[in-house]
Amino acid sequence: MKNYAKLIKLTLLVVSSTLMFSCSDDDSSTQNNSITDIASENPNFSILVEALSRADLAETLDQEGSYTVFAPTNEAFMNFLDDNGFESLDDVPLPTLTQVLLNHVVSGTNLSSGLTTGYVKTLATGSASSTNTLSMFINTASGVRLNGVSSVTSADIIADNGVIHVVDAVIGLPTIVTHATANPNFSTLATLLTEQELVGTLNGTASSPFTVFAPLNSAFDTATLNLYGGLNSTQKTAVLTYHVVPGANVLSNAIPSGPITTFETGTFTISGTVITDEQSRATNIVATDVQASNGVIHAVNQVLLPNLD
């Protein structure tokens, strides 16, 4: 009987010990492995972690949710500070820093295998619109290139609340020109803007926000390029700025019908998704709402022509 009692005590001790170690193992297996945790444990992300903390975003990326973060390395941040004339992270205005950081975050878990060429929406807002968050152009033609300024160098670091892709440059808030140069479908337009020295205008905030009806490369057919090539410099500038409406960030759901005054005080008429220019040519709006920090882009399939008399 005594031996039986001892056996019961021994059995209970073994069961108790087993449960104790089992619970301990379960606790360790459920430790938080959030995006913030992973970044904090990687010394190459120390400036990113400092920036997230200063902008009160570390807690956001530590919580439940689903995020894709394009994470700049320390070197990327140092280059960003140097390029923008900041001595340290503390010199970056907090609102700017917050939006730049949010410009690296996309909702949902987007693994590298699911990234395709095209636009996604970041969590950042620019000064042009408080409702339409900034667009990011992803180009997967050769690796993964973001807004034409930053490349993914290491992909698919899995967190409990999303995924991290390491990038080699800070992705600044995109302007109209950023999107024109990042998307190869706008390469002809980007070249012409450079030739007519309009990059500074559409990169800046004077007369902004802008609504730009941007011709795709296919809009510049041989006949159009021959016509454009025969114009003088003033006329070329007039053609390009005829695609720009100043002082308004007009999204596709709010494009008005009727005559619209453009940057060069010419007008065109919009009816639905069709634009009729001053030479009575009909042009279709074929893509909409590419949001920049200083305006919005809608793509068109033909070059708009003002009266050039």
PDB file of C-alpha atoms in Angstrom:
ATOM      1  CA  MET A   1       0.000   0.000   0.000  1.00  0.00           C
ATOM      2  CA  LYS A   2       2.848   2.372   0.862  1.00  0.00           C
ATOM      3  CA  ASN A   3       4.569   1.502  -2.408  1.00  0.00           C
ATOM      4  CA  TYR A   4       1.325   2.237  -4.276  1.00  0.00           C
ATOM      5  CA  ALA A   5       1.048   5.638  -2.571  1.00  0.00           C
ATOM      6  CA  LYS A   6       4.641   6.427  -3.487  1.00  0.00           C
ATOM      7  CA  LEU A   7       3.888   5.457  -7.091  1.00  0.00           C
ATOM      8  CA  ILE A   8       0.918   7.854  -7.200  1.00  0.00           C
ATOM      9  CA  LYS A   9       3.062  10.696  -5.800  1.00  0.00           C
ATOM     10  CA  LEU A  10       5.803   9.980  -8.332  1.00  0.00           C
ATOM     11  CA  THR A  11       3.303   9.904 -11.177  1.00  0.00           C
ATOM     12  CA  LEU A  12       1.787  13.224 -10.122  1.00  0.00           C
ATOM     13  CA  LEU A  13       5.274  14.758  -9.897  1.00  0.00           C
ATOM     14  CA  VAL A  14       6.138  13.601 -13.415  1.00  0.00           C
ATOM     15  CA  VAL A  15       2.828  14.872 -14.826  1.00  0.00           C
ATOM     16  CA  SER A  16       3.263  18.210 -13.051  1.00  0.00           C
ATOM     17  CA  SER A  17       6.804  18.595 -14.352  1.00  0.00           C
ATOM     18  CA  THR A  18       5.721  17.682 -17.880  1.00  0.00           C
ATOM     19  CA  LEU A  19       2.938  20.259 -17.838  1.00  0.00           C
ATOM     20  CA  MET A  20       5.303  22.902 -16.497  1.00  0.00           C
ATOM     21  CA  PHE A  21       7.843  22.369 -19.278  1.00  0.00           C
ATOM     22  CA  SER A  22       5.081  22.085 -21.862  1.00  0.00           C
ATOM     23  CA  CYS A  23       3.629  25.445 -20.867  1.00  0.00           C
ATOM     24  CA  SER A  24       7.081  26.983 -20.974  1.00  0.00           C
ATOM     25  CA  ASP A  25       7.603  25.684 -24.529  1.00  0.00           C
ATOM     26  CA  ASP A  26       4.214  27.044 -25.600  1.00  0.00           C
ATOM     27  CA  ASP A  27       5.043  30.473 -24.198  1.00  0.00           C
ATOM     28  CA  SER A  28       8.296  30.653 -26.150  1.00  0.00           C
ATOM     29  CA  SER A  29       6.637  29.515 -29.362  1.00  0.00           C
ATOM     30  CA  THR A  30       4.067  32.298 -29.145  1.00  0.00           C
ATOM     31  CA  GLN A  31       6.516  35.113 -28.501  1.00  0.00           C
ATOM     32  CA  ASN A  32       5.734  38.247 -30.506  1.00  0.00           C
ATOM     33  CA  ASN A  33       7.559  38.393 -33.831  1.00  0.00           C
ATOM     34  CA  SER A  34       6.152  41.635 -35.186  1.00  0.00           C
ATOM     35  CA  ILE A  35       7.632  43.883 -37.841  1.00  0.00           C
ATOM     36  CA  THR A  36       8.873  46.218 -35.097  1.00  0.00           C
ATOM     37  CA  ASP A  37      10.455  43.299 -33.195  1.00  0.00           C
ATOM     38  CA  ILE A  38      12.313  42.057 -36.260  1.00  0.00           C
ATOM     39  CA  ALA A  39      13.560  45.550 -37.121  1.00  0.00           C
ATOM     40  CA  SER A  40      14.653  46.150 -33.518  1.00  0.00           C
ATOM     41  CA  GLU A  41      16.719  42.977 -33.482  1.00  0.00           C
ATOM     42  CA  ASN A  42      18.565  43.854 -36.705  1.00  0.00           C
ATOM     43  CA  PRO A  43      21.370  46.408 -36.165  1.00  0.00           C
ATOM     44  CA  ASN A  44      21.154  47.389 -39.844  1.00  0.00           C
ATOM     45  CA  PHE A  45      17.696  48.837 -39.163  1.00  0.00           C
ATOM     46  CA  SER A  46      18.651  50.907 -36.111  1.00  0.00           C
ATOM     47  CA  ILE A  47      17.944  54.260 -37.779  1.00  0.00           C
ATOM     48  CA  LEU A  48      14.628  52.955 -39.101  1.00  0.00           C
ATOM     49  CA  VAL A  49      13.661  51.873 -35.585  1.00  0.00           C
ATOM     50  CA  GLU A  50      14.682  55.280 -34.219  1.00  0.00           C
ATOM     51  CA  ALA A  51      12.618  56.986 -36.923  1.00  0.00           C
ATOM     52  CA  LEU A  52       9.569  54.806 -36.239  1.00  0.00           C
ATOM     53  CA  SER A  53       9.835  55.591 -32.535  1.00  0.00           C
ATOM     54  CA  ARG A  54      10.121  59.340 -33.128  1.00  0.00           C
ATOM     55  CA  ALA A  55       7.062  59.265 -35.410  1.00  0.00           C
ATOM     56  CA  ASP A  56       5.056  57.098 -32.983  1.00  0.00           C
ATOM     57  CA  LEU A  57       4.751  54.351 -35.597  1.00  0.00           C
ATOM     58  CA  ALA A  58       6.691  51.602 -33.814  1.00  0.00           C
ATOM     59  CA  GLU A  59       3.619  50.607 -31.824  1.00  0.00           C
ATOM     60  CA  THR A  60       1.495  50.492 -34.991  1.00  0.00           C
ATOM     61  CA  LEU A  61       3.845  48.006 -36.646  1.00  0.00           C
ATOM     62  CA  ASP A  62       3.972  46.009 -33.433  1.00  0.00           C
ATOM     63  CA  GLN A  63       0.239  45.391 -33.337  1.00  0.00           C
ATOM     64  CA  GLU A  64      -1.975  42.870 -35.064  1.00  0.00           C
ATOM     65  CA  GLY A  65      -2.663  43.645 -38.674  1.00  0.00           C
ATOM     66  CA  SER A  66      -1.246  42.932 -42.074  1.00  0.00           C
ATOM     67  CA  TYR A  67       1.464  45.182 -43.487  1.00  0.00           C
ATOM     68  CA  THR A  68       4.128  45.124 -46.147  1.00  0.00           C
ATOM     69  CA  VAL A  69       7.107  47.274 -45.149  1.00  0.00           C
ATOM     70  CA  PHE A  70       9.855  48.267 -47.570  1.00  0.00           C
ATOM     71  CA  ALA A  71      12.550  48.807 -44.966  1.00  0.00           C
ATOM     72  CA  PRO A  72      15.493  51.143 -45.705  1.00  0.00           C
ATOM     73  CA  THR A  73      18.871  50.186 -44.274  1.00  0.00           C
ATOM     74  CA  ASN A  74      21.006  52.502 -42.139  1.00  0.00           C
ATOM     75  CA  GLU A  75      23.072  53.375 -45.200  1.00  0.00           C
ATOM     76  CA  ALA A  76      19.896  54.279 -47.086  1.00  0.00           C
ATOM     77  CA  PHE A  77      18.841  56.609 -44.278  1.00  0.00           C
ATOM     78  CA  MET A  78      22.269  58.225 -44.078  1.00  0.00           C
ATOM     79  CA  ASN A  79      22.153  58.935 -47.820  1.00  0.00           C
ATOM     80  CA  PHE A  80      18.634  60.363 -47.448  1.00  0.00           C
ATOM     81  CA  LEU A  81      19.730  62.716 -44.666  1.00  0.00           C
ATOM     82  CA  ASP A  82      22.797  63.825 -46.610  1.00  0.00           C
ATOM     83  CA  ASP A  83      20.892  64.344 -49.876  1.00  0.00           C
ATOM     84  CA  ASN A  84      18.322  66.526 -48.125  1.00  0.00           C
ATOM     85  CA  GLY A  85      20.748  68.569 -46.037  1.00  0.00           C
ATOM     86  CA  PHE A  86      19.817  67.129 -42.628  1.00  0.00           C
ATOM     87  CA  GLU A  87      22.504  66.709 -39.984  1.00  0.00           C
ATOM     88  CA  SER A  88      20.543  64.010 -38.176  1.00  0.00           C
ATOM     89  CA  LEU A  89      17.159  62.331 -37.975  1.00  0.00           C
ATOM     90  CA  ASP A  90      16.050  64.935 -35.418  1.00  0.00           C
ATOM     91  CA  ASP A  91      16.445  67.654 -38.053  1.00  0.00           C
ATOM     92  CA  VAL A  92      13.764  66.131 -40.288  1.00  0.00           C
ATOM     93  CA  PRO A  93      10.433  67.879 -39.610  1.00  0.00           C
ATOM     94  CA  LEU A  94       8.235  65.381 -37.793  1.00  0.00           C
ATOM     95  CA  PRO A  95       5.259  65.613 -40.210  1.00  0.00           C
ATOM     96  CA  THR A  96       7.617  64.996 -43.131  1.00  0.00           C
ATOM     97  CA  LEU A  97       9.336  62.095 -41.399  1.00  0.00           C
ATOM     98  CA  THR A  98       5.986  60.509 -40.545  1.00  0.00           C
ATOM     99  CA  GLN A  99       4.727  60.646 -44.117  1.00  0.00           C
ATOM    100  CA  VAL A 100       8.027  59.411 -45.560  1.00  0.00           C
ATOM    101  CA  LEU A 101       7.899  56.407 -43.237  1.00  0.00           C
ATOM    102  CA  LEU A 102       4.257  55.711 -44.121  1.00  0.00           C
ATOM    103  CA  ASN A 103       5.278  55.870 -47.779  1.00  0.00           C
ATOM    104  CA  HIS A 104       7.189  52.629 -47.159  1.00  0.00           C
ATOM    105  CA  VAL A 105       4.125  50.787 -45.841  1.00  0.00           C
ATOM    106  CA  VAL A 106       1.454  49.024 -47.899  1.00  0.00           C
ATOM    107  CA  SER A 107      -1.600  47.309 -46.444  1.00  0.00           C
ATOM    108  CA  GLY A 108      -1.671  43.530 -46.664  1.00  0.00           C
ATOM    109  CA  THR A 109       1.051  40.891 -46.754  1.00  0.00           C
ATOM    110  CA  ASN A 110       2.583  41.166 -50.217  1.00  0.00           C
ATOM    111  CA  LEU A 111       5.244  38.516 -50.734  1.00  0.00           C
ATOM    112  CA  SER A 112       7.803  39.014 -53.487  1.00  0.00           C
ATOM    113  CA  SER A 113       6.172  36.286 -55.563  1.00  0.00           C
ATOM    114  CA  GLY A 114       2.991  38.369 -55.682  1.00  0.00           C
ATOM    115  CA  LEU A 115       4.559  41.714 -56.618  1.00  0.00           C
ATOM    116  CA  THR A 116       3.793  42.754 -60.186  1.00  0.00           C
ATOM    117  CA  THR A 117       4.487  45.834 -62.273  1.00  0.00           C
ATOM    118  CA  GLY A 118       1.918  48.533 -61.545  1.00  0.00           C
ATOM    119  CA  TYR A 119       0.660  50.886 -58.872  1.00  0.00           C
ATOM    120  CA  VAL A 120      -0.095  50.175 -55.217  1.00  0.00           C
ATOM    121  CA  LYS A 121      -1.284  52.543 -52.514  1.00  0.00           C
ATOM    122  CA  THR A 122       0.947  53.372 -49.566  1.00  0.00           C
ATOM    123  CA  LEU A 123      -0.300  54.656 -46.205  1.00  0.00           C
ATOM    124  CA  ALA A 124       1.192  58.123 -46.788  1.00  0.00           C
ATOM    125  CA  THR A 125      -0.632  61.298 -47.765  1.00  0.00           C
ATOM    126  CA  GLY A 126       0.885  64.292 -49.489  1.00  0.00           C
ATOM    127  CA  SER A 127      -0.161  67.920 -49.387  1.00  0.00           C
ATOM    128  CA  ALA A 128      -2.331  67.553 -52.501  1.00  0.00           C
ATOM    129  CA  SER A 129      -4.985  65.215 -51.094  1.00  0.00           C
ATOM    130  CA  SER A 130      -6.008  64.155 -47.608  1.00  0.00           C
ATOM    131  CA  THR A 131      -8.166  61.263 -48.847  1.00  0.00           C
ATOM    132  CA  ASN A 132      -6.269  59.662 -51.727  1.00  0.00           C
ATOM    133  CA  THR A 133      -3.081  58.133 -50.319  1.00  0.00           C
ATOM    134  CA  LEU A 134       0.103  58.260 -52.357  1.00  0.00           C
ATOM    135  CA  SER A 135       0.684  55.857 -55.216  1.00  0.00           C
ATOM    136  CA  MET A 136       3.818  53.740 -55.503  1.00  0.00           C
ATOM    137  CA  PHE A 137       4.946  52.385 -58.870  1.00  0.00           C
ATOM    138  CA  ILE A 138       6.438  48.896 -58.649  1.00  0.00           C
ATOM    139  CA  ASN A 139       8.537  47.841 -61.614  1.00  0.00           C
ATOM    140  CA  THR A 140       9.429  44.137 -61.715  1.00  0.00           C
ATOM    141  CA  ALA A 141      11.110  44.189 -65.137  1.00  0.00           C
ATOM    142  CA  SER A 142      14.502  43.662 -63.479  1.00  0.00           C
ATOM    143  CA  GLY A 143      14.238  42.833 -59.792  1.00  0.00           C
ATOM    144  CA  VAL A 144      11.851  45.053 -57.838  1.00  0.00           C
ATOM    145  CA  ARG A 145      12.185  48.805 -58.308  1.00  0.00           C
ATOM    146  CA  LEU A 146      10.033  51.271 -56.347  1.00  0.00           C
ATOM    147  CA  ASN A 147       9.122  54.707 -57.762  1.00  0.00           C
ATOM    148  CA  GLY A 148      12.289  54.498 -59.829  1.00  0.00           C
ATOM    149  CA  VAL A 149      14.452  55.372 -56.812  1.00  0.00           C
ATOM    150  CA  SER A 150      14.776  52.299 -54.587  1.00  0.00           C
ATOM    151  CA  SER A 151      15.371  48.590 -55.144  1.00  0.00           C
ATOM    152  CA  VAL A 152      14.549  45.553 -53.014  1.00  0.00           C
ATOM    153  CA  THR A 153      17.798  43.887 -51.960  1.00  0.00           C
ATOM    154  CA  SER A 154      16.383  41.193 -49.671  1.00  0.00           C
ATOM    155  CA  ALA A 155      12.793  39.966 -49.729  1.00  0.00           C
ATOM    156  CA  ASP A 156      10.232  38.062 -47.684  1.00  0.00           C
ATOM    157  CA  ILE A 157      11.285  38.507 -44.061  1.00  0.00           C
ATOM    158  CA  ILE A 158       8.112  37.111 -42.520  1.00  0.00           C
ATOM    159  CA  ALA A 159       6.602  38.680 -39.397  1.00  0.00           C
ATOM    160  CA  ASP A 160       3.500  37.815 -37.409  1.00  0.00           C
ATOM    161  CA  ASN A 161       1.785  40.913 -38.769  1.00  0.00           C
ATOM    162  CA  GLY A 162       3.146  41.063 -42.302  1.00  0.00           C
ATOM    163  CA  VAL A 163       6.359  40.987 -44.292  1.00  0.00           C
ATOM    164  CA  ILE A 164       9.524  43.076 -44.644  1.00  0.00           C
ATOM    165  CA  HIS A 165      11.412  43.701 -47.884  1.00  0.00           C
ATOM    166  CA  VAL A 166      14.796  45.396 -47.440  1.00  0.00           C
ATOM    167  CA  VAL A 167      15.439  48.356 -49.780  1.00  0.00           C
ATOM    168  CA  ASP A 168      18.601  50.257 -50.642  1.00  0.00           C
ATOM    169  CA  ALA A 169      17.190  53.807 -50.630  1.00  0.00           C
ATOM    170  CA  VAL A 170      14.605  55.814 -48.743  1.00  0.00           C
ATOM    171  CA  ILE A 171      11.495  56.279 -50.897  1.00  0.00           C
ATOM    172  CA  GLY A 172      10.721  59.982 -50.746  1.00  0.00           C
ATOM    173  CA  LEU A 173       7.268  61.437 -51.295  1.00  0.00           C
ATOM    174  CA  PRO A 174       6.687  61.219 -55.059  1.00  0.00           C
ATOM    175  CA  THR A 175       5.942  64.268 -57.181  1.00  0.00           C
ATOM    176  CA  ILE A 176       4.251  64.393 -60.585  1.00  0.00           C
ATOM    177  CA  VAL A 177       7.711  64.129 -62.160  1.00  0.00           C
ATOM    178  CA  THR A 178       8.632  61.149 -59.956  1.00  0.00           C
ATOM    179  CA  HIS A 179       5.713  59.176 -61.355  1.00  0.00           C
ATOM    180  CA  ALA A 180       6.336  60.368 -64.913  1.00  0.00           C
ATOM    181  CA  THR A 181       9.931  59.131 -64.775  1.00  0.00           C
ATOM    182  CA  ALA A 182       9.277  55.944 -62.771  1.00  0.00           C
ATOM    183  CA  ASN A 183       6.671  54.496 -65.135  1.00  0.00           C
ATOM    184  CA  PRO A 184       8.235  53.511 -68.486  1.00  0.00           C
ATOM    185  CA  ASN A 185       4.851  54.094 -70.165  1.00  0.00           C
ATOM    186  CA  PHE A 186       5.424  57.838 -69.606  1.00  0.00           C
ATOM    187  CA  SER A 187       9.057  57.927 -70.771  1.00  0.00           C
ATOM    188  CA  THR A 188       8.395  60.053 -73.867  1.00  0.00           C
ATOM    189  CA  LEU A 189       6.482  62.620 -71.820  1.00  0.00           C
ATOM    190  CA  ALA A 190       9.252  62.661 -69.194  1.00  0.00           C
ATOM    191  CA  THR A 191      11.859  63.324 -71.891  1.00  0.00           C
ATOM    192  CA  LEU A 192       9.865  66.177 -73.401  1.00  0.00           C
ATOM    193  CA  LEU A 193       9.285  67.769 -69.984  1.00  0.00           C
ATOM    194  CA  THR A 194      13.042  67.704 -69.401  1.00  0.00           C
ATOM    195  CA  GLU A 195      13.793  69.224 -72.816  1.00  0.00           C
ATOM    196  CA  GLN A 196      11.368  72.091 -72.168  1.00  0.00           C
ATOM    197  CA  GLU A 197      12.720  72.638 -68.643  1.00  0.00           C
ATOM    198  CA  LEU A 198       9.362  71.942 -67.008  1.00  0.00           C
ATOM    199  CA  VAL A 199      10.644  69.422 -64.471  1.00  0.00           C
ATOM    200  CA  GLY A 200      11.159  72.094 -61.820  1.00  0.00           C
ATOM    201  CA  THR A 201       7.586  73.326 -62.282  1.00  0.00           C
ATOM    202  CA  LEU A 202       5.962  69.905 -61.909  1.00  0.00           C
ATOM    203  CA  ASN A 203       8.326  68.909 -59.118  1.00  0.00           C
ATOM    204  CA  GLY A 204       7.379  71.901 -57.031  1.00  0.00           C
ATOM    205  CA  THR A 205       4.430  73.350 -55.188  1.00  0.00           C
ATOM    206  CA  ALA A 206       3.941  76.703 -56.925  1.00  0.00           C
ATOM    207  CA  SER A 207       0.489  76.617 -58.603  1.00  0.00           C
ATOM    208  CA  SER A 208       0.000  73.142 -57.148  1.00  0.00           C
ATOM    209  CA  PRO A 209      -1.778  70.874 -56.662  1.00  0.00           C
ATOM    210  CA  PHE A 210      -1.800  69.823 -60.305  1.00  0.00           C
ATOM    211  CA  THR A 211      -4.182  67.579 -62.177  1.00  0.00           C
ATOM    212  CA  VAL A 212      -2.214  66.192 -65.101  1.00  0.00           C
ATOM    213  CA  PHE A 213      -3.696  64.391 -68.090  1.00  0.00           C
ATOM    214  CA  ALA A 214      -0.547  62.529 -69.083  1.00  0.00           C
ATOM    215  CA  PRO A 215      -0.164  61.062 -72.597  1.00  0.00           C
ATOM    216  CA  LEU A 216       1.122  57.500 -72.734  1.00  0.00           C
ATOM    217  CA  ASN A 217       4.052  56.687 -75.007  1.00  0.00           C
ATOM    218  CA  SER A 218       1.597  55.243 -77.522  1.00  0.00           C
ATOM    219  CA  ALA A 219      -0.061  58.677 -77.754  1.00  0.00           C
ATOM    220  CA  PHE A 220       3.091  60.041 -79.374  1.00  0.00           C
ATOM    221  CA  ASP A 221       2.640  58.346 -82.744  1.00  0.00           C
ATOM    222  CA  THR A 222       4.711  59.340 -85.762  1.00  0.00           C
ATOM    223  CA  ALA A 223       2.274  61.995 -86.944  1.00  0.00           C
ATOM    224  CA  THR A 224       2.099  63.582 -83.494  1.00  0.00           C
ATOM    225  CA  LEU A 225       5.868  63.579 -83.034  1.00  0.00           C
ATOM    226  CA  ASN A 226       6.338  65.108 -86.496  1.00  0.00           C
ATOM    227  CA  LEU A 227       3.828  67.825 -85.626  1.00  0.00           C
ATOM    228  CA  TYR A 228       5.440  68.463 -82.257  1.00  0.00           C
ATOM    229  CA  GLY A 229       8.925  68.494 -83.772  1.00  0.00           C
ATOM    230  CA  GLY A 230       7.909  71.291 -86.124  1.00  0.00           C
ATOM    231  CA  LEU A 231       6.847  73.625 -83.316  1.00  0.00           C
ATOM    232  CA  ASN A 232       8.982  76.347 -81.818  1.00  0.00           C
ATOM    233  CA  SER A 233      10.013  76.166 -78.155  1.00  0.00           C
ATOM    234  CA  THR A 234       7.168  78.370 -76.932  1.00  0.00           C
ATOM    235  CA  GLN A 235       4.614  76.233 -78.757  1.00  0.00           C
ATOM    236  CA  LYS A 236       6.120  73.020 -77.406  1.00  0.00           C
ATOM    237  CA  THR A 237       5.818  74.354 -73.870  1.00  0.00           C
ATOM    238  CA  ALA A 238       2.226  75.359 -74.603  1.00  0.00           C
ATOM    239  CA  VAL A 239       1.393  71.813 -75.771  1.00  0.00           C
ATOM    240  CA  LEU A 240       2.893  70.204 -72.674  1.00  0.00           C
ATOM    241  CA  THR A 241       1.373  72.602 -70.141  1.00  0.00           C
ATOM    242  CA  TYR A 242      -1.998  72.269 -71.929  1.00  0.00           C
ATOM    243  CA  HIS A 243      -2.190  68.863 -70.210  1.00  0.00           C
ATOM    244  CA  VAL A 244      -1.899  70.459 -66.761  1.00  0.00           C
ATOM    245  CA  VAL A 245      -4.721  71.931 -64.681  1.00  0.00           C
ATOM    246  CA  PRO A 246      -3.273  74.028 -61.816  1.00  0.00           C
ATOM    247  CA  GLY A 247      -4.698  74.567 -58.367  1.00  0.00           C
ATOM    248  CA  ALA A 248      -6.718  71.355 -58.148  1.00  0.00           C
ATOM    249  CA  ASN A 249      -6.234  67.703 -57.241  1.00  0.00           C
ATOM    250  CA  VAL A 250      -9.246  66.331 -59.113  1.00  0.00           C
ATOM    251  CA  LEU A 251      -9.849  62.614 -58.671  1.00  0.00           C
ATOM    252  CA  SER A 252     -11.670  60.522 -61.251  1.00  0.00           C
ATOM    253  CA  ASN A 253     -14.894  60.490 -59.259  1.00  0.00           C
ATOM    254  CA  ALA A 254     -15.015  64.288 -59.275  1.00  0.00           C
ATOM    255  CA  ILE A 255     -13.899  65.251 -62.798  1.00  0.00           C
ATOM    256  CA  PRO A 256     -16.381  67.916 -63.870  1.00  0.00           C
ATOM    257  CA  SER A 257     -18.116  68.076 -67.221  1.00  0.00           C
ATOM    258  CA  GLY A 258     -17.659  71.121 -69.402  1.00  0.00           C
ATOM    259  CA  PRO A 259     -14.756  73.454 -70.190  1.00  0.00           C
ATOM    260  CA  ILE A 260     -11.573  73.192 -68.113  1.00  0.00           C
ATOM    261  CA  THR A 261      -8.945  75.923 -67.940  1.00  0.00           C
ATOM    262  CA  THR A 262      -5.380  74.646 -68.224  1.00  0.00           C
ATOM    263  CA  PHE A 263      -2.001  75.907 -67.056  1.00  0.00           C
ATOM    264  CA  GLU A 264      -1.526  78.021 -70.203  1.00  0.00           C
ATOM    265  CA  THR A 265      -5.076  79.482 -69.900  1.00  0.00           C
ATOM    266  CA  GLY A 266      -6.278  77.390 -72.819  1.00  0.00           C
ATOM    267  CA  THR A 267      -9.345  75.206 -72.350  1.00  0.00           C
ATOM    268  CA  PHE A 268     -10.566  71.732 -73.206  1.00  0.00           C
ATOM    269  CA  THR A 269     -13.923  70.106 -72.609  1.00  0.00           C
ATOM    270  CA  ILE A 270     -14.565  66.914 -70.663  1.00  0.00           C
ATOM    271  CA  SER A 271     -17.591  64.682 -71.027  1.00  0.00           C
ATOM    272  CA  GLY A 272     -17.363  61.483 -69.006  1.00  0.00           C
ATOM    273  CA  THR A 273     -13.984  59.975 -69.911  1.00  0.00           C
ATOM    274  CA  VAL A 274     -13.604  61.859 -73.200  1.00  0.00           C
ATOM    275  CA  ILE A 275     -11.627  65.087 -73.570  1.00  0.00           C
ATOM    276  CA  THR A 276     -12.169  67.333 -76.583  1.00  0.00           C
ATOM    277  CA  ASP A 277      -9.262  69.693 -77.166  1.00  0.00           C
ATOM    278  CA  GLU A 278      -9.186  73.088 -78.910  1.00  0.00           C
ATOM    279  CA  GLN A 279      -8.544  71.368 -82.229  1.00  0.00           C
ATOM    280  CA  SER A 280     -11.758  69.304 -81.804  1.00  0.00           C
ATOM    281  CA  ARG A 281      -9.852  66.040 -81.303  1.00  0.00           C
ATOM    282  CA  ALA A 282     -11.379  63.452 -78.954  1.00  0.00           C
ATOM    283  CA  THR A 283      -9.050  61.815 -76.415  1.00  0.00           C
ATOM    284  CA  ASN A 284      -9.875  59.077 -73.927  1.00  0.00           C
ATOM    285  CA  ILE A 285      -8.904  58.959 -70.261  1.00  0.00           C
ATOM    286  CA  VAL A 286      -7.590  55.401 -69.907  1.00  0.00           C
ATOM    287  CA  ALA A 287      -6.168  55.268 -66.348  1.00  0.00           C
ATOM    288  CA  THR A 288      -6.850  57.382 -63.301  1.00  0.00           C
ATOM    289  CA  ASP A 289      -5.858  58.555 -59.846  1.00  0.00           C
ATOM    290  CA  VAL A 290      -2.086  58.099 -59.737  1.00  0.00           C
ATOM    291  CA  GLN A 291      -1.530  60.188 -56.635  1.00  0.00           C
ATOM    292  CA  ALA A 292       1.581  62.297 -56.113  1.00  0.00           C
ATOM    293  CA  SER A 293       2.431  64.576 -53.229  1.00  0.00           C
ATOM    294  CA  ASN A 294       1.752  67.663 -55.361  1.00  0.00           C
ATOM    295  CA  GLY A 295      -1.044  66.427 -57.603  1.00  0.00           C
ATOM    296  CA  VAL A 296      -2.702  63.585 -59.429  1.00  0.00           C
ATOM    297  CA  ILE A 297      -2.163  61.971 -62.831  1.00  0.00           C
ATOM    298  CA  HIS A 298      -4.756  60.580 -65.226  1.00  0.00           C
ATOM    299  CA  ALA A 299      -3.382  58.829 -68.323  1.00  0.00           C
ATOM    300  CA  VAL A 300      -4.734  59.672 -71.790  1.00  0.00           C
ATOM    301  CA  ASN A 301      -4.329  57.861 -75.099  1.00  0.00           C
ATOM    302  CA  GLN A 302      -3.713  60.902 -77.293  1.00  0.00           C
ATOM    303  CA  VAL A 303      -1.764  64.153 -77.059  1.00  0.00           C
ATOM    304  CA  LEU A 304      -4.025  67.124 -76.343  1.00  0.00           C
ATOM    305  CA  LEU A 305      -3.496  70.025 -78.727  1.00  0.00           C
ATOM    306  CA  PRO A 306      -4.354  73.668 -78.040  1.00  0.00           C
ATOM    307  CA  ASN A 307      -4.783  76.278 -80.727  1.00  0.00           C
ATOM    308  CA  LEU A 308      -1.247  77.167 -81.747  1.00  0.00           C
ATOM    309  CA  ASP A 309      -1.905  80.324 -83.786  1.00  0.00           C
TER     310      ASP A 309
END
